[in-house]
Coordinates of C-alpha atoms and ligand atoms in Angstrom, one line a residue:
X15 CA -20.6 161.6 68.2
X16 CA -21.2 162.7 64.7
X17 CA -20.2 165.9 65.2
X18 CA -16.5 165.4 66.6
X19 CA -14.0 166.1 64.1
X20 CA -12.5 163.3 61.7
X21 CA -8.9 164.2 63.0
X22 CA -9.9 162.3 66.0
X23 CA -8.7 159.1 63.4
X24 CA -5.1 160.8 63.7
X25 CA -5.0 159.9 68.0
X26 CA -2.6 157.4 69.1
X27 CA -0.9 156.5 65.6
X28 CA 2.6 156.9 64.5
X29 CA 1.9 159.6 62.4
X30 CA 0.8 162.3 65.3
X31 CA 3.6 160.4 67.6
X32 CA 6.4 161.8 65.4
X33 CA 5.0 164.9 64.4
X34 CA 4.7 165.8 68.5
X35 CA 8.1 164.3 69.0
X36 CA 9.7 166.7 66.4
X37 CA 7.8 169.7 67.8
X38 CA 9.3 168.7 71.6
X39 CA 12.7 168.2 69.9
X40 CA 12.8 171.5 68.0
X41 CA 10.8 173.9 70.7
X42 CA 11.9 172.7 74.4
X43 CA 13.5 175.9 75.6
X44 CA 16.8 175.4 78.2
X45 CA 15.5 177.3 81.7
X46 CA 18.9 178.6 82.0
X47 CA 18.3 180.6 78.9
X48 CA 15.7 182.9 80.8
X49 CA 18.5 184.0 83.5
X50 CA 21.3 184.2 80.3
X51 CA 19.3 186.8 78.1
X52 CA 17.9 188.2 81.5
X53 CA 14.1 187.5 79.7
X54 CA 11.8 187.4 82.7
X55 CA 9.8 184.8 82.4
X56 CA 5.8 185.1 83.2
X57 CA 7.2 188.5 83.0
X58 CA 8.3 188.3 86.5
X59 CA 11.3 190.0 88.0
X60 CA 13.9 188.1 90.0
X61 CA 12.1 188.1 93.2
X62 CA 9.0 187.1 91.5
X63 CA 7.5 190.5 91.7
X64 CA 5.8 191.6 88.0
X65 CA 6.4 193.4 85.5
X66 CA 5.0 196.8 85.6
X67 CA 3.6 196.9 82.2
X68 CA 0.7 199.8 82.3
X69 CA -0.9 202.1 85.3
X70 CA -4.6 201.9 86.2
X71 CA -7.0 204.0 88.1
X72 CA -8.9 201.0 88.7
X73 CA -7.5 198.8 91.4
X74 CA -4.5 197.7 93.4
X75 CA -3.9 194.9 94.7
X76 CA -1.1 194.9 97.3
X77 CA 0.9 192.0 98.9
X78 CA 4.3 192.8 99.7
X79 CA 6.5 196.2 100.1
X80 CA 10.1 196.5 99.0
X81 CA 12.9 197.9 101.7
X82 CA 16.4 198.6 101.0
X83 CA 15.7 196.6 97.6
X84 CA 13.7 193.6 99.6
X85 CA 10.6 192.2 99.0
X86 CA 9.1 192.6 102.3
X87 CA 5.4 190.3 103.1
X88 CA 2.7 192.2 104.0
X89 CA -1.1 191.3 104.7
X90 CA -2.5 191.7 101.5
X91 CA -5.1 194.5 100.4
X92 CA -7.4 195.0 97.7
X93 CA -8.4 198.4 96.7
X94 CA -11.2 199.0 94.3
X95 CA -11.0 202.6 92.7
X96 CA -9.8 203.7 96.2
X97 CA -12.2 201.9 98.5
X98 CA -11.3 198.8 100.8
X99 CA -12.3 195.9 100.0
X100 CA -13.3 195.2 103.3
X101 CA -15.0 198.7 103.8
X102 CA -17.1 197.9 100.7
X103 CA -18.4 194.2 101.7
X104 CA -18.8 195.7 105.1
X105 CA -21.0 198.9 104.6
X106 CA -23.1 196.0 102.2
X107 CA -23.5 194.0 105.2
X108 CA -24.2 196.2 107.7
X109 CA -27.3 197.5 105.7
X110 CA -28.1 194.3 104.8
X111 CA -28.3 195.4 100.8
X112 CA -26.9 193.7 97.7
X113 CA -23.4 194.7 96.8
X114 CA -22.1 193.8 93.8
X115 CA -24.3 196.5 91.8
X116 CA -22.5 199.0 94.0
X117 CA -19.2 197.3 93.1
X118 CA -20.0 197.0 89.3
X119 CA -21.2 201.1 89.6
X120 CA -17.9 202.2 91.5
X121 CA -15.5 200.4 89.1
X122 CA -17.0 201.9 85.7
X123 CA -17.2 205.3 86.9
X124 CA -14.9 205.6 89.4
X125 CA -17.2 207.1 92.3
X126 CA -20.1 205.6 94.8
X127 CA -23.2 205.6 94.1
X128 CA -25.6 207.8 95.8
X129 CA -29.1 206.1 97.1
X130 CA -30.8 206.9 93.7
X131 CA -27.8 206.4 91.7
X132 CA -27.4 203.0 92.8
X133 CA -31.3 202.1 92.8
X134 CA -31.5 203.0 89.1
X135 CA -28.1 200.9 88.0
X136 CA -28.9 198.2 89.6
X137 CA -32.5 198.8 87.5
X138 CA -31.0 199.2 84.3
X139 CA -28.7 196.4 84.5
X140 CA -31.6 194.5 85.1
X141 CA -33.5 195.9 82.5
X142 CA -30.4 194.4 79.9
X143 CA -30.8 190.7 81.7
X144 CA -32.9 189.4 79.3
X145 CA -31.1 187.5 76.1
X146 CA -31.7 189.2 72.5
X147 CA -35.2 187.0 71.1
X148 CA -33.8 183.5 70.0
X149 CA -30.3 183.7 71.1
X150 CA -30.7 181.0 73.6
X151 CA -32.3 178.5 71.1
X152 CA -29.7 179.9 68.0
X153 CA -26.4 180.4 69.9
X154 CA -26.7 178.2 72.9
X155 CA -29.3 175.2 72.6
X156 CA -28.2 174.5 69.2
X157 CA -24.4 174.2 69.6
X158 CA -24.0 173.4 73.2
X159 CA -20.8 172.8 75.0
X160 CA -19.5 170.9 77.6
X161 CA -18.0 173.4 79.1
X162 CA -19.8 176.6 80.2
X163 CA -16.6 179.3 80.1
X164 CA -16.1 177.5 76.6
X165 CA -20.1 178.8 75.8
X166 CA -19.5 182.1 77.8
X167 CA -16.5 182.6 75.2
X168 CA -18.4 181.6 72.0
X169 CA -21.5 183.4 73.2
X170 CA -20.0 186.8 74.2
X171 CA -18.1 186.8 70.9
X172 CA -21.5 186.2 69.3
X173 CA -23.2 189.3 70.6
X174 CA -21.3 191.2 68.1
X175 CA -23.9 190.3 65.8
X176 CA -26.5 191.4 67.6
X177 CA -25.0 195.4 68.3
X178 CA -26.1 197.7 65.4
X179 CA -22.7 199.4 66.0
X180 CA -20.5 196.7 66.7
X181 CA -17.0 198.8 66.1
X182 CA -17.9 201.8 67.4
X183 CA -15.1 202.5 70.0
X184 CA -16.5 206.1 71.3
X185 CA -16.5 206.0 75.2
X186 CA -21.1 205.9 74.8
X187 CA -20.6 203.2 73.0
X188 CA -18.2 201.3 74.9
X189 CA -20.4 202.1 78.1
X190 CA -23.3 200.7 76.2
X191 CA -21.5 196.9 75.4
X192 CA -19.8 196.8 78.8
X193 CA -23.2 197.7 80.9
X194 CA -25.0 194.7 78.3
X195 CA -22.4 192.2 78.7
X196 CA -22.2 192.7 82.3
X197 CA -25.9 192.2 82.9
X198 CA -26.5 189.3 79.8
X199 CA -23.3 187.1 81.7
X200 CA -25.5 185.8 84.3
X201 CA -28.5 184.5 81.7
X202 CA -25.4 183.3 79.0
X203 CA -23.9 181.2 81.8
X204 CA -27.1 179.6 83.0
X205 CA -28.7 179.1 79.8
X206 CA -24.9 177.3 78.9
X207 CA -25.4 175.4 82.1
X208 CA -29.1 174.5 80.9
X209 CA -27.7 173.1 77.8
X210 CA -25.3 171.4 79.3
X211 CA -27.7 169.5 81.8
X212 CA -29.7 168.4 78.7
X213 CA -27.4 167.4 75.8
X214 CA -24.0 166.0 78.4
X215 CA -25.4 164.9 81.8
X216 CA -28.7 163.4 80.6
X217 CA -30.8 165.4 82.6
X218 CA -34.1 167.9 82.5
X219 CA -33.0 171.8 81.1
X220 CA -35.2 174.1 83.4
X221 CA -35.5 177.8 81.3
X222 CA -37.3 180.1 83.8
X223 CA -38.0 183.7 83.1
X224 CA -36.0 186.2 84.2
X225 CA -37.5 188.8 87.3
X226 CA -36.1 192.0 87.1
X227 CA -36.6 192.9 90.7
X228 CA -34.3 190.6 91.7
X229 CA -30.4 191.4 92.1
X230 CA -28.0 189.7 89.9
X231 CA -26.8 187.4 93.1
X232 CA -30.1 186.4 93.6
X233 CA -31.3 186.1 89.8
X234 CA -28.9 183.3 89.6
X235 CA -29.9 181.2 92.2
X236 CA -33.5 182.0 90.9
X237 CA -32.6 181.2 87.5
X238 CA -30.4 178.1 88.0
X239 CA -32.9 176.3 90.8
X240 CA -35.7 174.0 89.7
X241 CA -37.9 175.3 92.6
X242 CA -36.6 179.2 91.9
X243 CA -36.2 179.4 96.0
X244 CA -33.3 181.0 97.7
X245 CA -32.8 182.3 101.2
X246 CA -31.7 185.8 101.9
X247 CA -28.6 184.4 103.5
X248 CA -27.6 182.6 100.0
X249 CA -28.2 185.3 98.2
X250 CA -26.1 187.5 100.3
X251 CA -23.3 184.9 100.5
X252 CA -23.1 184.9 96.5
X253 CA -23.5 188.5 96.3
X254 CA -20.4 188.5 98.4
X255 CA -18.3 186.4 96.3
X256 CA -19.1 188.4 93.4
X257 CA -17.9 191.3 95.0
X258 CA -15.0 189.7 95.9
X259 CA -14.4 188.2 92.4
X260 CA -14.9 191.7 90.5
X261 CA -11.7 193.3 90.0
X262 CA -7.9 192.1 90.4
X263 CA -5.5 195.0 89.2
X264 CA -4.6 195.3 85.6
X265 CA -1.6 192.2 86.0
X266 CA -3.8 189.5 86.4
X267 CA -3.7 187.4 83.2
X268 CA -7.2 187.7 81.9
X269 CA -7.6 191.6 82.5
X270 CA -4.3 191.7 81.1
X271 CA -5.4 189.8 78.2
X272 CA -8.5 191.9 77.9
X273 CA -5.9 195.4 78.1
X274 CA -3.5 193.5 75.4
X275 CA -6.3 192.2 72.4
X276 CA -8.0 195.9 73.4
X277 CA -4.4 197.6 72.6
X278 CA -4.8 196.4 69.1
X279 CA -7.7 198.5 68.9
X280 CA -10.4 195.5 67.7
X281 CA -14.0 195.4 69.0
X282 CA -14.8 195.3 72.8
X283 CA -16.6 191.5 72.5
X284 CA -13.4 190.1 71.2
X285 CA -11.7 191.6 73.6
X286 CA -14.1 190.1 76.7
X287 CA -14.0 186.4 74.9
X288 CA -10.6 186.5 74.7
X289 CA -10.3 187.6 78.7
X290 CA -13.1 185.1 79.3
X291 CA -10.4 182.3 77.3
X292 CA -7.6 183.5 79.8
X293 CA -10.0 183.3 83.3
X294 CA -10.7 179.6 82.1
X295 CA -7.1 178.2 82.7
X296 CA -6.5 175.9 86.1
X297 CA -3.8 178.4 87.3
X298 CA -6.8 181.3 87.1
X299 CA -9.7 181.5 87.7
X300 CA -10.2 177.7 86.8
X301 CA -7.9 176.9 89.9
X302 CA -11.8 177.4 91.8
X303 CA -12.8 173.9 90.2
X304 CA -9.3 172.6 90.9
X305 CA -9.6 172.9 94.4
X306 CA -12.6 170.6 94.9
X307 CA -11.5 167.7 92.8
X308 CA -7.9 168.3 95.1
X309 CA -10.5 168.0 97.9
X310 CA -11.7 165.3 97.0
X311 CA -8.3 163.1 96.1
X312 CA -7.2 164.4 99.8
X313 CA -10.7 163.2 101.8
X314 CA -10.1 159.5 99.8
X315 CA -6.5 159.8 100.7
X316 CA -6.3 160.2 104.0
X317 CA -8.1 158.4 106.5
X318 CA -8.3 161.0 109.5
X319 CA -8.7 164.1 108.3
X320 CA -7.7 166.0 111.6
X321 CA -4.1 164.0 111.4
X322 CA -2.0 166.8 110.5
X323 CA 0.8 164.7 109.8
X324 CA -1.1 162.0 107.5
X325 CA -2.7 165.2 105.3
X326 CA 1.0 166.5 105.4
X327 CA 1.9 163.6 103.6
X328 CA -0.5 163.6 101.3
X329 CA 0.4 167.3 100.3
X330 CA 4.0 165.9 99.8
X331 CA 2.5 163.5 97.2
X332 CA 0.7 166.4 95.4
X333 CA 3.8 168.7 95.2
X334 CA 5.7 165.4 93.9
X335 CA 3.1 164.6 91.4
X336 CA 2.4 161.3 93.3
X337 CA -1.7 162.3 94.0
X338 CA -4.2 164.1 92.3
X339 CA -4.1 165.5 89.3
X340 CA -0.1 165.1 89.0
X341 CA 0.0 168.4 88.0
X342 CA 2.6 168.9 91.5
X343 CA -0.2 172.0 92.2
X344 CA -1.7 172.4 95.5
X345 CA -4.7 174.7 94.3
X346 CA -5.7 177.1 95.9
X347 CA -2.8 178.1 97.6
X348 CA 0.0 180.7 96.5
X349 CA -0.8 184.0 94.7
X350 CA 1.5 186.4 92.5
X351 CA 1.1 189.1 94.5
X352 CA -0.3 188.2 97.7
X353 CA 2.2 186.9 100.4
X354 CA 1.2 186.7 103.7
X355 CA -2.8 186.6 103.0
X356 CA -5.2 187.5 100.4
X357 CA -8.1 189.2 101.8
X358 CA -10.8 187.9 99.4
X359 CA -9.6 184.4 100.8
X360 CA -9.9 185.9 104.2
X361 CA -13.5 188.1 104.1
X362 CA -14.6 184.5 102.1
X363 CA -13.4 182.1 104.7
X364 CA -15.0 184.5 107.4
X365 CA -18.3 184.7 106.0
X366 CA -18.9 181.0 104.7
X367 CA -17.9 179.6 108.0
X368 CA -20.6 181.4 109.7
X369 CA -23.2 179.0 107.1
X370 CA -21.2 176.0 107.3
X371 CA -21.2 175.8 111.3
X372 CA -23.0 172.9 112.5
X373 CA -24.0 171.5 108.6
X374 CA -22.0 168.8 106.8
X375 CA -20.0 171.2 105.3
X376 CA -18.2 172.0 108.5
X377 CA -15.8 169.1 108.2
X378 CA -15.2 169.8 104.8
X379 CA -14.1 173.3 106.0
X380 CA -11.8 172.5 108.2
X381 CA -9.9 170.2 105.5
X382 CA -9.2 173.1 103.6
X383 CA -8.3 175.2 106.0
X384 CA -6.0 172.3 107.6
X385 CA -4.6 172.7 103.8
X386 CA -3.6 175.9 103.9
X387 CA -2.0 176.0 107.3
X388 CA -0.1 173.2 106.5
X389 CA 1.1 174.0 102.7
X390 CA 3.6 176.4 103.4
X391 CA 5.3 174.5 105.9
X392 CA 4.8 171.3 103.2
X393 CA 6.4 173.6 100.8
X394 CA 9.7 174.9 102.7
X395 CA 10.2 171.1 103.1
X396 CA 9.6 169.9 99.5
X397 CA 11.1 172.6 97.3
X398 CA 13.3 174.5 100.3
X399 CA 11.5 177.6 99.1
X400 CA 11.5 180.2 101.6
X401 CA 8.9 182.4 99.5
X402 CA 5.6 182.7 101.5
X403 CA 2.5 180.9 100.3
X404 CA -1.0 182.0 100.9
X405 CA -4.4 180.5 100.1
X406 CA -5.9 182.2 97.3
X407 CA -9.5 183.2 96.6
X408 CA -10.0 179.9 95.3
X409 CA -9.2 177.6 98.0
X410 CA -13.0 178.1 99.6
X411 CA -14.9 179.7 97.4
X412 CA -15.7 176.4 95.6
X413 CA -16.9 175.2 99.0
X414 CA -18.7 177.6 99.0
X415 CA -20.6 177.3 96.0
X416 CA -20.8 173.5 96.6
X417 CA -23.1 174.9 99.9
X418 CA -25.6 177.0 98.0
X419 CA -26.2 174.2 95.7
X420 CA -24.5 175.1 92.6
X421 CA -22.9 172.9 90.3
X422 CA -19.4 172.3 89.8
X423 CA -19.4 173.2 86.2
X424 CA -20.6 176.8 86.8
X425 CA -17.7 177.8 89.5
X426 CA -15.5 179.2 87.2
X427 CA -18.3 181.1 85.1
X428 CA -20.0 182.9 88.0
X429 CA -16.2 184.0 88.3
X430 CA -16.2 185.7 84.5
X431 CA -19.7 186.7 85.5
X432 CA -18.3 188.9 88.5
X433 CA -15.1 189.7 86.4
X434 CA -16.7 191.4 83.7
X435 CA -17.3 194.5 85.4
X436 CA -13.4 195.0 85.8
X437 CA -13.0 193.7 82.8
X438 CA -14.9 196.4 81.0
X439 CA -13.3 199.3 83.3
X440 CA -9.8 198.3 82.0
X441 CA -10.6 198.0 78.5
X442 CA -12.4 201.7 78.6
X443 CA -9.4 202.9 80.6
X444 CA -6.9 201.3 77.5
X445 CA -8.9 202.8 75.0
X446 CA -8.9 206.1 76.1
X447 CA -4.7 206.8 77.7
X448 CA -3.1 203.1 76.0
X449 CA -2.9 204.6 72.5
X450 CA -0.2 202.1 71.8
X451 CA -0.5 198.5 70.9
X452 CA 0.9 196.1 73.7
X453 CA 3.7 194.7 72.0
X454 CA 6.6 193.0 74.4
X455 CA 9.7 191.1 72.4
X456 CA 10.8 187.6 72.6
X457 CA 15.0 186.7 72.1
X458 CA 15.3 184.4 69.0
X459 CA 17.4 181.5 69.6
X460 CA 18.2 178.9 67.2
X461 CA 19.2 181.5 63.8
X462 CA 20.7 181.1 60.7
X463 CA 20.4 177.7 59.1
X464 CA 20.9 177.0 56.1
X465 CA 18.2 176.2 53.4
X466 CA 18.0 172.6 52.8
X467 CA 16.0 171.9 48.8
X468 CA 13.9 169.4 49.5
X469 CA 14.8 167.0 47.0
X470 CA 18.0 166.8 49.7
X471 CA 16.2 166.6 52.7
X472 CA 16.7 163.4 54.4
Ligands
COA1 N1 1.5 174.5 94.3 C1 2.7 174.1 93.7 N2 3.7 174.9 93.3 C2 3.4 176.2 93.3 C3 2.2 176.7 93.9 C4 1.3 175.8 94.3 N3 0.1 176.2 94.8 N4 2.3 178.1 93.9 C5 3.4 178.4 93.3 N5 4.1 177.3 93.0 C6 5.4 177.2 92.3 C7 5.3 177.8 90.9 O1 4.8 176.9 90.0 C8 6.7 178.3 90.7 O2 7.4 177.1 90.3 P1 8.5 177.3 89.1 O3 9.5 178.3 89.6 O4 9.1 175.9 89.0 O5 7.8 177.7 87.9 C9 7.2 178.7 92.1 O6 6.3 178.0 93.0 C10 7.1 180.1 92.4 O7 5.9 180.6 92.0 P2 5.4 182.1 92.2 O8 6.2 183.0 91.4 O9 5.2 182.4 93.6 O10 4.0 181.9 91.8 P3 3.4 182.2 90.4 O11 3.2 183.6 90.4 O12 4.3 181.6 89.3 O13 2.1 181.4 90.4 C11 -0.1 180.9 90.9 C12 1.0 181.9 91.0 C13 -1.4 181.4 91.5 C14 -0.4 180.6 89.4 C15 0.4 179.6 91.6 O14 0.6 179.9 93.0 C16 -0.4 178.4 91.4 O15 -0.3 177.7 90.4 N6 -1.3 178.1 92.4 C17 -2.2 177.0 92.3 C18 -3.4 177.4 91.4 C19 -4.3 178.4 92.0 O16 -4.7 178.3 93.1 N7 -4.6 179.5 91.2 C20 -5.5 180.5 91.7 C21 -4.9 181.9 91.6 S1 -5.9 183.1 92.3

């Protein structure tokens, strides 16, 4: 308790009650002023389509076409450097290898991997696994968080110290912080979930050593359990969900942040930190935790789950900020791009059901997916909107993580953890063609007053 700050003593007195009234008074912005200045807001065109603010040899993700000047849905796709999604988790599958080394190789360089290729990346961003001497203890232990994206953030930015050549921008060196932070995310996030465990939920921390023979889907289940044992089958379900979670285009709003703060030409940690900040937020890649406390307010809520009707209603309440968080989300559902479907949602929802057949899980499984069938339809209803509304990546991959034992707390950090690769491959592909600081304009509103002297102020 000692360590929370003495401005605490400001909450709930008169004093912080008008200074946030004045704020709301003076910075509430008319929504009628977006269409009036023609600003597009969330930089979104009229048919809620975005900006295009950069091109990118990295990815595309696509979810609608336009014809004759209409936004047309479309079964979404996600390309990585070229490849299918699906052709990439499938040719991992099928010979029953780990795949998000491949995944992490193909989006730095831009090519696949041959046989050897891929055997000694996967070795060398094992080889980097391992936290500098003391970091845990000086970074982690001694300031812990109770939030692990919040440590991620703070411990990323920290590794700056640590580089002998910190603002060296040349592509080597660039290659040389993206391939350590890529493989020192995994051991950050557990060790911040270890701390967390000790100093917030009252419980033992459990520090194992790292093995570098294992993958990075499987050093984390080794890592994070007690007992260090996985099955093959977990593994290779949270291999697949980093795969899936890797890359997004260069729109979404963390890579976008990464592209923006790496415009300005600072350092490459601040520049992950800062896209780490962005993936945090409920409508990003937080929306993964966001989904299973919505899960959980619908399974108290209503009394027979397989009552389309009764979880209808209860969607209603959500969109009307009756239920849950009041927030009037339904996580886990809708997507900026996607329209019709989002594959990672799809491959995900595929694969997990396969492991949740027959297990407790199942029921919970077909919950969500009785969300998402019925959310559009909810949607039409409650706002008349006649845009298409998908589930998202997040709507099961919480679920999933919830069956391989992992604690809620780390859902949104094995996310960052699979991000980073992209990540890196955007800010390297900034550095070398941007060459021009990201630097949109906002319309002023609100000019010319005149100066008051304060001995006439009222
Ligand atoms: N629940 C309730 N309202 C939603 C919604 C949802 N799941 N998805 C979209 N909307 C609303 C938006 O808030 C927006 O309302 P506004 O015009 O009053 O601001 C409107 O529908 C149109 O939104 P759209 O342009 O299609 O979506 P977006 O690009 O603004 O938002 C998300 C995209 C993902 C942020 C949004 O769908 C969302 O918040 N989903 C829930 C959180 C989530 O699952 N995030 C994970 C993303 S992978």
């Amino acid at each position: 308790m000692d360590k929370i700050d003495k401005l605490e003593q400001l909450k709930s007195t008169d004093k912080l009650r008008h200074m946030c009234e004045d704020f709301t008074k003076n910075s509430v912005i008319d929504r009628e002023l977006y269409s009036k200045f023609g600003v597009k807001r969330g930089l979104r065109n009229a048919d809620g389509s975005g900006v295009v603010a950069g091109i990118t040899n990295v990815c595309c993700v696509h979810g609608y076409v336009i014809s004759e000047g209409d936004k047309q849905p479309i079964d979404g796709e996600l390309i990585y450097r070229g490849y299918n999604i699906r052709d990439l988790v499938s040719g991992a599958l099928n010979d029953r290898r780990y795949g998000y080394e491949e995944v992490a190789y193909l989006l730095l360089f831009g090519v696949l991997p041959n046989e050897t290729e891929l055997t000694n990346f996967a070795r060398l961003i094992a080889e980097y696994r391992e936290l500098p001497r003391y970091f845990s203890e000086d970074v982690i232990m001694r300031n812990p968080s109770p939030n692990i994206m919040n440590k991620m953030q703070q411990a990323v930015l920290t590794l700056y110290s640590y580089d002998s050549d910190p603002e060296n921008k040349s592509v080597e060196s660039e290659m040389l912080k993206a391939i350590s932070v890529i493989s020192k995310l995994p051991a950050i996030m557990v060790d911040s979930y270890q701390a967390l465990r000790r100093f917030y939920n009252n419980d033992t921390m459990v520090m194992h050593q790292i093995n570098k023979d294992e993958s990075l889907a499987e050093s984390i289940l080794s890592t994070l359990r007690d007992d260090r044992a996985y099955t093959p089958e977990e593994a290779k379900l949270l291999d697949l969900c980093l795969m899936l979670h890797a890359e997004h285009g260069g729109g979404n709003n963390s890579t976008f942040t990464c592209r923006t703060v790496s415009s300005s030409g600072t350092d490459a940690y601040s520049a992950y930190a800062a896209a780490i900040g962005s993936l945090k937020g409920p409508r990003h890649g937080g929306a993964n935790i966001k989904v299973m406390q919505m899960l959980d307010f619908v399974k108290v809520g209503v009394k027979d789950w397989e009552d389309d009707e009764e979880v209808a209603a209860f969607l209603k309440k959500l969109l009307r900020k009756e239920a849950g968080d009041r927030s009037g989300l339904i996580y886990g559902m809708g997507h900026a791009v996607y329209t019709l479907s989002d594959p990672r949602a799809v491959i995900l929802k595929e694969n997990a059901m396969n492991l949740a057949r027959g297990t407790d899980f199942e029921r919970e499984f077909k919950l969500l997916n009785s969300i998402e069938r019925l959310t559009p339809w909810v949607f039409a209803e409650e706002r008349g909107a006649i845009k298409n509304i998908c589930a998202n990546v997040d709507m099961y991959s919480g679920l999933v993580y919830k069956m391989l034992r992992i604690p809620v707390e780390m859902y949104t950090a094995l996310f960052a953890c699979a991000r980073m690769a992209g990540w890196c491959a955007h800010r390297m592909e900034e550095m070398i063609n941007g060459k021009r600081i990201i630097r949109p304009a906002y319309k002023a509103i609100n000019l010319n007053k005149e100066y008051i002297p304060i001995d006439k102020r009222p």
